Coordinates of C-alpha atoms and ligand atoms in Angstrom, one line a residue:
M9 CA -11.2 7.1 18.8
T10 CA -7.3 6.7 18.3
V11 CA -6.8 4.3 15.5
H12 CA -4.7 0.9 16.2
V13 CA -3.0 -1.2 13.7
R14 CA -0.7 -3.9 14.1
F15 CA 1.4 -5.5 10.9
A16 CA 1.8 -8.9 12.8
P17 CA 4.2 -11.1 10.7
S18 CA 4.5 -15.0 11.3
P19 CA 8.8 -15.1 11.7
T20 CA 8.9 -17.6 9.6
G21 CA 11.0 -16.1 6.8
R22 CA 11.6 -13.3 5.0
L23 CA 9.8 -10.3 4.2
H24 CA 8.5 -10.8 0.2
V25 CA 6.0 -7.6 -1.8
G26 CA 2.6 -9.0 -0.3
N27 CA 3.6 -8.2 3.2
A28 CA 5.2 -5.5 3.1
R29 CA 2.7 -4.2 1.7
A30 CA 0.7 -4.7 4.5
A31 CA 2.9 -2.9 6.8
V32 CA 3.0 -0.4 4.8
L33 CA -0.3 0.6 4.5
N34 CA -0.9 -0.5 8.4
W35 CA 1.8 2.0 9.0
L36 CA 0.5 4.7 7.3
F37 CA -2.6 4.3 7.7
A38 CA -2.6 5.6 11.4
R39 CA -0.1 8.1 10.5
R40 CA -2.7 9.6 8.3
H41 CA -5.3 9.6 11.5
G42 CA -2.4 10.2 13.9
G43 CA -2.9 6.9 15.3
R44 CA -0.9 4.2 16.5
F45 CA 1.2 1.2 14.4
L46 CA 2.2 -2.0 16.9
F47 CA 4.3 -4.8 15.4
R48 CA 3.7 -8.1 16.3
L49 CA 6.1 -11.3 15.6
D50 CA 3.3 -13.9 15.6
D51 CA 4.7 -16.9 16.5
T52 CA 3.8 -19.1 18.7
D53 CA 4.1 -21.8 15.6
T54 CA 7.2 -22.7 17.0
E55 CA 8.3 -25.3 15.1
R56 CA 9.2 -22.9 12.0
S57 CA 9.3 -18.7 13.9
T58 CA 12.9 -18.5 14.9
G59 CA 14.5 -15.4 16.2
E60 CA 16.9 -14.1 13.0
F61 CA 13.5 -14.4 11.2
A62 CA 12.0 -11.5 13.6
Q63 CA 15.8 -9.2 13.7
A64 CA 15.7 -10.0 9.8
I65 CA 11.6 -8.5 9.8
A66 CA 13.1 -5.3 11.9
E67 CA 15.7 -4.9 9.6
D68 CA 13.5 -5.2 7.0
L69 CA 11.5 -2.6 8.7
R70 CA 13.6 0.1 9.4
W71 CA 14.8 -0.4 5.9
L72 CA 12.0 0.4 4.6
G73 CA 12.1 3.3 7.4
L74 CA 9.3 2.2 9.3
D75 CA 9.0 2.8 12.9
W76 CA 6.8 1.6 15.4
D77 CA 5.1 2.3 18.4
G78 CA 5.1 -0.8 20.3
H79 CA 6.9 -3.9 20.1
F80 CA 6.2 -7.2 21.1
R81 CA 5.7 -11.4 20.6
Q82 CA 2.3 -13.9 20.9
S83 CA 5.1 -16.2 22.5
D84 CA 5.7 -14.1 25.4
R85 CA 1.4 -14.4 25.8
L86 CA 1.3 -17.8 26.3
D87 CA -0.5 -17.7 29.1
V88 CA -2.7 -15.2 28.1
Y89 CA -4.6 -16.9 25.1
H90 CA -4.2 -20.4 27.8
A91 CA -6.5 -17.7 29.6
A92 CA -8.8 -16.8 27.9
A93 CA -8.7 -20.4 26.0
E94 CA -9.8 -21.5 29.9
R95 CA -13.2 -18.0 29.7
L96 CA -14.2 -19.9 25.8
K97 CA -14.0 -23.6 27.8
A98 CA -16.3 -23.0 30.4
S99 CA -19.3 -20.9 28.3
G100 CA -19.5 -24.3 25.9
R101 CA -17.2 -22.5 22.9
L102 CA -14.4 -24.8 22.7
Y103 CA -14.4 -28.1 23.1
P104 CA -12.7 -30.8 23.2
C105 CA -12.2 -33.7 19.6
Y106 CA -10.2 -36.5 19.7
E107 CA -9.8 -37.4 15.9
T108 CA -6.8 -38.2 14.7
P109 CA -5.3 -36.2 12.0
E110 CA -5.9 -40.4 9.9
E111 CA -8.7 -40.1 10.9
L112 CA -10.7 -36.7 10.2
E113 CA -8.6 -37.0 6.6
L114 CA -10.4 -40.6 6.1
R115 CA -13.6 -38.9 7.0
R116 CA -12.6 -35.8 4.5
K117 CA -12.4 -38.2 1.9
L118 CA -15.9 -40.3 2.1
Q119 CA -17.1 -36.7 3.0
L120 CA -16.2 -35.3 -0.9
A121 CA -16.7 -38.9 -2.6
R122 CA -20.8 -38.2 -1.0
R123 CA -20.0 -34.4 -2.9
L124 CA -20.3 -33.3 0.4
P125 CA -18.4 -30.0 1.9
P126 CA -15.5 -31.3 3.5
V127 CA -16.9 -29.6 7.1
Y128 CA -15.8 -31.1 10.3
D129 CA -19.0 -32.5 11.3
R130 CA -18.7 -31.4 15.2
A131 CA -19.1 -35.7 15.6
A132 CA -17.1 -34.6 18.9
L133 CA -19.8 -32.4 20.5
K134 CA -21.9 -35.9 20.4
L135 CA -19.8 -37.5 23.1
S136 CA -21.0 -38.4 27.1
D137 CA -18.7 -37.1 29.8
D138 CA -17.8 -41.0 29.6
D139 CA -16.6 -41.2 25.8
R140 CA -14.3 -38.7 26.5
A141 CA -12.8 -40.7 30.5
K142 CA -12.8 -43.8 27.9
L143 CA -10.8 -42.2 25.0
E144 CA -8.3 -39.8 27.1
A145 CA -7.4 -43.8 29.3
E146 CA -6.7 -44.5 25.4
G147 CA -4.3 -41.9 26.0
R148 CA -5.9 -39.7 23.4
K149 CA -5.2 -36.0 24.3
P150 CA -8.0 -33.1 22.6
H151 CA -7.7 -31.1 20.4
W152 CA -9.8 -27.5 21.2
R153 CA -12.2 -26.3 18.5
F154 CA -14.2 -22.7 18.7
K155 CA -17.6 -23.6 17.8
L156 CA -19.6 -21.3 15.3
D157 CA -22.4 -20.9 15.8
Q158 CA -23.3 -21.3 12.3
T159 CA -24.4 -18.0 10.7
A160 CA -23.9 -15.6 7.9
V161 CA -21.3 -13.6 9.5
H162 CA -22.3 -9.7 7.6
W163 CA -19.1 -6.6 7.6
H164 CA -18.8 -3.4 6.1
D165 CA -15.0 -4.2 5.0
L166 CA -13.1 -0.3 4.4
I167 CA -11.8 -2.1 1.2
R168 CA -14.3 -4.1 -0.3
G169 CA -18.4 -3.2 0.7
E170 CA -20.8 -5.7 1.7
V171 CA -18.7 -8.7 2.8
T172 CA -20.5 -11.6 4.2
V173 CA -19.3 -14.5 5.2
D174 CA -21.3 -18.4 6.1
A175 CA -20.2 -19.2 9.3
A176 CA -22.2 -23.0 8.7
S177 CA -20.9 -24.0 6.2
L178 CA -17.3 -23.3 7.7
S179 CA -15.0 -26.1 9.6
D180 CA -14.5 -25.0 13.5
P181 CA -11.7 -23.8 13.7
V182 CA -9.1 -25.8 15.8
L183 CA -7.9 -22.4 18.8
L184 CA -6.1 -25.1 20.7
R185 CA -3.4 -28.0 19.4
A186 CA -3.8 -31.0 21.3
D187 CA 0.2 -30.2 22.5
G188 CA -0.9 -27.0 24.0
R189 CA -1.1 -24.9 21.1
V190 CA -2.2 -22.4 20.3
L191 CA -3.3 -21.4 16.8
Y192 CA -3.1 -18.1 15.0
T193 CA -7.2 -17.7 14.7
M194 CA -7.3 -17.0 18.7
S195 CA -4.1 -15.3 18.9
S196 CA -4.5 -13.4 17.3
V197 CA -8.2 -11.7 18.2
V198 CA -6.8 -11.8 21.8
D199 CA -3.7 -9.0 20.3
D200 CA -5.7 -7.5 18.6
G201 CA -8.5 -6.9 21.7
D202 CA -6.0 -6.6 24.8
T203 CA -4.1 -3.8 22.8
A204 CA -7.1 -1.8 21.2
I205 CA -6.2 -2.4 17.4
T206 CA -9.5 -0.8 16.1
H207 CA -8.9 -1.3 12.2
V208 CA -7.6 -4.4 11.5
I209 CA -6.2 -4.2 7.5
R210 CA -4.7 -7.4 5.7
G211 CA -4.8 -9.5 2.7
E212 CA -8.2 -10.6 0.9
D213 CA -7.4 -14.1 1.6
H214 CA -7.7 -13.4 4.9
V215 CA -11.2 -12.9 4.7
T216 CA -12.7 -16.2 5.7
N217 CA -10.8 -15.9 8.9
T218 CA -12.1 -12.7 9.5
G219 CA -15.7 -14.2 9.1
V220 CA -14.6 -16.8 12.5
Q221 CA -12.8 -14.0 13.7
I222 CA -15.2 -11.7 14.5
Q223 CA -17.8 -14.6 16.0
L224 CA -14.6 -15.6 18.5
F225 CA -14.6 -12.2 19.3
Q226 CA -18.0 -11.9 20.0
A227 CA -17.7 -14.7 21.7
L228 CA -14.5 -12.6 24.8
G229 CA -16.5 -9.7 24.9
R230 CA -14.1 -7.4 22.6
P231 CA -15.1 -5.2 20.6
V232 CA -15.5 -6.2 16.7
P233 CA -12.7 -4.1 15.1
Q234 CA -13.2 -3.2 11.1
F235 CA -11.4 -4.6 8.5
A236 CA -10.5 -4.2 5.3
H237 CA -9.0 -6.6 2.9
F238 CA -6.8 -5.6 0.1
S239 CA -6.3 -7.9 -3.3
L240 CA -3.1 -9.8 -3.6
F241 CA -0.8 -9.1 -6.0
T242 CA -0.7 -10.6 -9.0
D243 CA 1.8 -10.8 -11.7
A244 CA 1.1 -9.6 -14.8
A245 CA -0.4 -12.8 -16.5
G246 CA -2.9 -12.6 -13.4
A247 CA -0.8 -16.0 -11.8
G248 CA -0.8 -15.3 -7.7
L249 CA 3.1 -14.1 -6.5
S250 CA 4.5 -17.0 -4.2
K251 CA 6.4 -19.5 -6.5
R252 CA 8.9 -16.2 -7.0
L253 CA 8.9 -15.7 -3.5
G254 CA 12.9 -15.9 -3.1
A255 CA 13.2 -12.8 -6.0
L256 CA 10.7 -10.8 -4.4
S257 CA 11.7 -10.5 -0.8
L258 CA 12.6 -7.3 0.3
A259 CA 16.3 -8.2 1.6
E260 CA 16.9 -10.1 -2.3
M261 CA 15.6 -6.3 -3.4
R262 CA 17.6 -4.6 -1.3
A263 CA 20.3 -6.6 -2.7
D264 CA 19.6 -5.4 -6.5
G265 CA 19.9 -2.4 -4.8
I266 CA 16.3 -0.9 -5.5
E267 CA 15.5 2.3 -2.8
P268 CA 13.0 1.6 -0.4
M269 CA 11.3 4.6 -1.4
A270 CA 10.9 2.8 -4.2
L271 CA 9.0 0.4 -2.7
N272 CA 6.9 2.6 -0.9
A273 CA 6.3 4.8 -3.0
F274 CA 4.9 1.6 -5.1
L275 CA 3.9 -0.4 -2.5
A276 CA 1.5 2.7 -1.6
R277 CA -0.3 3.1 -4.6
L278 CA -0.5 0.0 -6.3
G279 CA -3.7 -1.6 -6.2
S280 CA -5.3 1.8 -5.8
A281 CA -6.9 4.3 -8.4
D282 CA -3.8 6.7 -7.2
P283 CA -0.5 6.9 -9.6
I284 CA 2.2 6.0 -8.6
E285 CA 4.6 9.2 -7.7
L286 CA 8.6 10.5 -7.4
C287 CA 8.9 11.0 -3.8
H288 CA 11.4 10.5 -1.3
S289 CA 9.7 10.2 1.9
L290 CA 7.0 8.1 3.5
A291 CA 6.0 11.8 5.3
E292 CA 5.0 12.3 1.7
L293 CA 2.8 9.5 1.1
V294 CA 1.0 10.0 4.2
P295 CA -1.6 13.2 3.7
G296 CA -2.7 10.8 -0.4
F297 CA -3.1 7.8 2.0
D298 CA -7.2 7.3 1.4
L299 CA -8.1 3.4 1.7
G300 CA -11.2 4.1 0.0
R301 CA -9.3 4.8 -3.2
F302 CA -7.6 0.9 -3.5
G303 CA -10.2 -2.2 -5.0
K304 CA -11.1 -5.6 -5.3
A305 CA -9.3 -5.8 -8.2
P306 CA -6.5 -7.6 -7.8
A307 CA -2.9 -5.3 -8.3
H308 CA -0.8 -6.3 -10.8
F309 CA 3.4 -6.0 -8.9
D310 CA 5.0 -5.7 -12.2
P311 CA 9.1 -6.2 -10.8
A312 CA 10.4 -4.1 -14.4
E313 CA 8.1 -1.5 -13.6
L314 CA 9.0 -1.1 -10.0
E315 CA 13.3 -1.4 -11.8
H316 CA 12.1 1.8 -14.0
L317 CA 10.5 3.4 -10.7
N318 CA 13.1 3.1 -8.9
A319 CA 15.7 4.0 -11.7
R320 CA 14.3 7.9 -12.3
L321 CA 14.5 8.1 -8.0
V322 CA 17.5 7.4 -8.5
H323 CA 17.5 10.6 -11.1
H324 CA 16.5 12.8 -8.5
L325 CA 18.1 11.5 -5.3
R326 CA 19.4 14.2 -3.3
F327 CA 23.8 14.2 -2.3
D328 CA 22.4 13.8 1.6
E329 CA 20.1 10.8 0.3
V330 CA 23.4 8.4 -1.1
A331 CA 26.4 9.9 0.2
G332 CA 27.5 7.5 3.1
R333 CA 26.8 5.0 -0.2
L334 CA 29.0 6.2 -2.4
P335 CA 33.4 6.3 -2.8
D336 CA 35.4 7.2 -0.9
G337 CA 35.9 10.9 -2.0
A338 CA 33.0 11.1 -4.2
D339 CA 31.5 15.0 -3.7
E340 CA 28.6 16.1 -4.7
A341 CA 29.9 17.8 -7.8
F342 CA 30.5 13.9 -9.1
W343 CA 27.3 12.6 -7.6
L344 CA 25.5 15.2 -9.7
A345 CA 26.9 14.6 -13.0
V346 CA 26.5 11.0 -12.9
R347 CA 23.2 9.7 -11.2
G348 CA 21.1 10.5 -13.8
N349 CA 23.1 7.6 -16.1
L350 CA 21.9 5.4 -12.5
A351 CA 19.2 2.9 -12.3
H352 CA 21.1 1.6 -9.2
V353 CA 22.8 4.0 -6.6
R354 CA 25.6 1.5 -6.3
E355 CA 26.4 2.2 -9.8
A356 CA 27.7 5.7 -9.6
A357 CA 31.8 3.5 -7.5
E358 CA 32.0 2.6 -11.7
W359 CA 31.8 6.1 -12.9
W360 CA 34.0 7.0 -9.6
Q361 CA 36.5 4.9 -11.3
V362 CA 36.2 6.8 -14.6
V363 CA 36.6 9.7 -12.9
A364 CA 39.1 9.2 -9.9
G365 CA 41.0 6.5 -12.7
P366 CA 42.7 4.5 -13.2
V367 CA 41.2 4.1 -16.7
A368 CA 42.6 2.3 -20.0
P369 CA 41.9 4.4 -22.4
L370 CA 40.9 3.7 -25.8
V371 CA 42.7 5.0 -28.9
D372 CA 42.0 2.3 -31.3
G373 CA 44.6 4.4 -34.2
E374 CA 43.2 8.1 -33.0
A375 CA 46.8 8.9 -31.4
E376 CA 47.8 12.2 -33.2
Y377 CA 44.1 13.0 -32.9
L378 CA 44.1 13.0 -29.0
A379 CA 47.1 14.9 -29.4
A380 CA 45.9 17.5 -31.4
A381 CA 43.4 17.7 -29.2
S382 CA 45.5 17.4 -26.2
A383 CA 47.4 20.4 -27.0
V384 CA 44.3 22.7 -27.1
L385 CA 43.5 22.0 -23.9
P386 CA 42.3 25.1 -21.9
P387 CA 44.2 25.9 -19.2
G388 CA 42.7 25.0 -15.9
P389 CA 40.6 26.0 -13.9
W390 CA 38.2 24.0 -15.3
D391 CA 34.2 24.4 -14.8
G392 CA 31.6 23.2 -16.7
E393 CA 31.7 25.7 -19.6
T394 CA 36.0 23.6 -20.6
W395 CA 34.4 20.9 -22.3
K396 CA 32.9 23.4 -24.9
A397 CA 35.7 26.4 -25.2
W398 CA 38.1 22.7 -26.1
T399 CA 35.7 21.3 -28.1
E400 CA 35.6 24.2 -30.3
A401 CA 39.3 24.5 -29.7
V402 CA 39.4 20.7 -31.3
K403 CA 37.7 22.1 -34.3
A404 CA 39.4 24.4 -35.3
A405 CA 42.3 22.4 -35.0
T406 CA 41.4 19.2 -37.5
G407 CA 38.5 20.1 -38.6
R408 CA 36.3 17.7 -37.4
K409 CA 33.1 18.0 -36.8
G410 CA 30.3 15.3 -34.3
K411 CA 30.9 12.2 -33.9
G412 CA 34.0 12.2 -35.7
L413 CA 34.9 15.5 -32.5
F414 CA 33.0 14.4 -30.2
L415 CA 33.2 10.6 -29.6
P416 CA 37.4 9.6 -29.3
L417 CA 37.7 12.1 -26.8
R418 CA 34.9 10.9 -25.1
R419 CA 36.2 7.0 -25.6
A420 CA 39.5 8.2 -24.3
L421 CA 38.6 9.9 -21.7
T422 CA 36.2 7.5 -19.8
A423 CA 36.9 3.7 -21.8
R424 CA 33.2 3.7 -22.7
D425 CA 30.8 5.3 -25.7
H426 CA 28.7 6.5 -23.5
G427 CA 27.7 7.9 -19.9
P428 CA 27.1 11.2 -18.3
E429 CA 27.1 14.9 -19.8
M430 CA 31.6 15.5 -21.0
K431 CA 30.7 18.9 -19.8
D432 CA 30.2 18.2 -16.3
L433 CA 32.5 14.3 -16.1
L434 CA 36.5 17.0 -17.6
P435 CA 36.3 18.7 -14.9
L436 CA 36.2 15.7 -12.4
I437 CA 38.8 14.3 -14.6
G438 CA 41.4 16.7 -13.6
E439 CA 43.7 17.9 -16.0
S440 CA 46.5 15.8 -15.6
R441 CA 45.2 12.5 -15.8
A442 CA 43.6 13.5 -19.2
R443 CA 46.6 14.3 -20.9
A444 CA 47.1 11.2 -19.8
R445 CA 44.2 9.5 -21.0
L446 CA 44.5 11.1 -23.9
R447 CA 48.0 10.4 -24.1
G448 CA 46.7 6.8 -24.6
E449 CA 48.4 6.4 -20.9
K450 CA 46.6 3.9 -18.3
A451 CA 45.4 6.6 -15.9
Ligands
LIG529 N1 0.4 -13.8 10.5 C1 -0.2 -13.4 10.3 C2 -0.3 -13.7 8.6 O1 1.3 -13.4 8.3 C3 -1.6 -12.0 10.5 C4 -2.2 -11.9 9.8 C5 -3.6 -11.0 10.5 O2 -3.0 -9.1 10.2 O3 -3.3 -11.4 11.2 O4 -0.8 -13.9 8.0

């Protein structure tokens, strides 16, 4: 059996960490099992779905490095869903209802007041043909509900183990709106069936949907896929992440300088028993990926931890991984000199400025000392040993040592108190700029 999974976002917004996680986990599962990963746009909600969001989601997936083996959108398949709806109507599993939203709301309130569960009472099932004809003559158009089997639905969840959803405690879900719009439950099951999805991997917020959808697969005569529901992200305080979604969008993270592989490594393991490991490619995450290592406990998403992982990754990125994002002229020697000081690749530009100039040196009353130091600068060409040779000569010439020896040199040459190793920076700064800065000139 070939594994088929899908990532099925609704293009009603940008990707955030929550749905990016579904993408990463499904992709890894597909690659781990030599399967296919489909990218489906659940865009039957025509009011909220946009082409711009669809494109932005595709861009975000590409930024993560996820590729897909098939791509389609539900809005191209409406006739298929309607055909399936007709089959359900014919078998008596889809029935017309005429209540207005206000009527339903009133009933709900009455049920709650009587301490009854606010479940649809199936009043529409009791309508006679005459009743329906009368309602339609009044201009009412039906919406259509799926008649649930009022039994408990069980499945073996690949993450949560044995799960039961009691369909008897649920409202019959609406699958078709009065205006003909198809709802997610319907389109999702039809597509999962038509694309032979073998595993549905999604957040635990879909557990109840799964109970309903299993019945719908059966009603449509489709094999029921396996399910895995991962626990949702919470913040450090245990609250859901939804309120801060803006800050947790991939677009924002990208703008903040988060590396895609830092995020991938994070999303691939958070909520599992495996530690998060530094890696340079998605391929490295594939062999160790195991849904069975994920658990029911909520997964804490800590942006500070992601930042920390990101910095560690940046410290290890090779030149070829960042070359396109460095300032013109920045070479490998420069990258290797500065990467250990960066939390984000873009900060390399600040150090490029330090190296290539112009920089206004910090001289602060040390002009004489700096002139003495300049006088013993070794002749070029400079390399990684030059700084040591030079500072030893400065020490011998001036009698200074420790901070009093090194800091004024660093401040004059880089205009900063801290930074990458001076032995690496000095050859990059080069003799003419170094001499000028030691004279207190901007160079
Ligand atoms: N469009 C649905 C969502 O984004 C898909 C859920 C599913 O995986 O079935 O929540």
